[in-house]
Amino acid sequence: MYSLTLLMIAGAVIFAWWSASRDAAERATALGRDACRNAGVIWLDQSVHASGLRLRRHDSGWLGVERSFRFEYSDDGVERHVGRLVLFGDKLVAFSGPRAREASL
């Protein structure tokens, strides 16, 4: 009886972790794609890759997960550049990569 309950709890925790990871990857994909489009560069491979994971405290003191992603882009179609972004929950906390073009007058 207890083993079935523990198995169900473990399954729920694993599913919640997997779901949160997929949500973060989808958010990172949208952010990387939008950054490349706004900068007028080519978003290579049409994906992001998880590159790091760490625990970090929220302002409230609760622990949260900070996920790092990388993506590649090219401004000329030949050279590849690496962009990086960091999400804490669903909030973007760090970004390095293509910058949006300035409007010309």
Coordinates of C-alpha atoms in Angstrom, one line a residue, residues 13-52:
V13 CA 7.6 14.6 -9.0
I14 CA 9.4 13.3 -12.1
F15 CA 6.5 14.5 -14.4
A16 CA 6.5 17.9 -12.8
W17 CA 10.3 18.2 -13.3
W18 CA 10.1 17.1 -16.9
S19 CA 7.2 19.5 -17.6
A20 CA 9.0 22.4 -16.1
S21 CA 12.1 21.6 -18.1
R22 CA 10.1 21.4 -21.3
D23 CA 8.4 24.8 -20.5
A24 CA 11.8 26.4 -19.9
A25 CA 13.2 25.0 -23.2
E26 CA 10.2 26.3 -25.1
R27 CA 10.5 29.7 -23.5
A28 CA 14.2 29.8 -24.3
T29 CA 13.5 28.8 -27.9
A30 CA 11.0 31.6 -28.3
L31 CA 13.5 34.1 -26.8
G32 CA 16.4 33.0 -28.9
R33 CA 14.3 33.0 -32.1
D34 CA 12.9 36.4 -31.4
A35 CA 16.3 37.9 -30.5
C36 CA 17.7 36.6 -33.9
R37 CA 14.8 37.9 -35.8
N38 CA 15.0 41.4 -34.1
A39 CA 18.7 41.5 -34.8
G40 CA 18.3 40.5 -38.5
V41 CA 20.6 37.4 -38.1
I42 CA 20.1 33.8 -39.0
W43 CA 19.0 31.5 -36.2
L44 CA 20.9 28.3 -36.8
D45 CA 19.6 24.8 -36.0
Q46 CA 16.2 26.2 -35.0
S47 CA 16.8 25.1 -31.4
V48 CA 18.4 25.8 -28.0
H49 CA 20.5 23.4 -26.0
A50 CA 20.4 23.2 -22.2
S51 CA 23.9 24.0 -20.9
G52 CA 23.5 24.4 -17.2

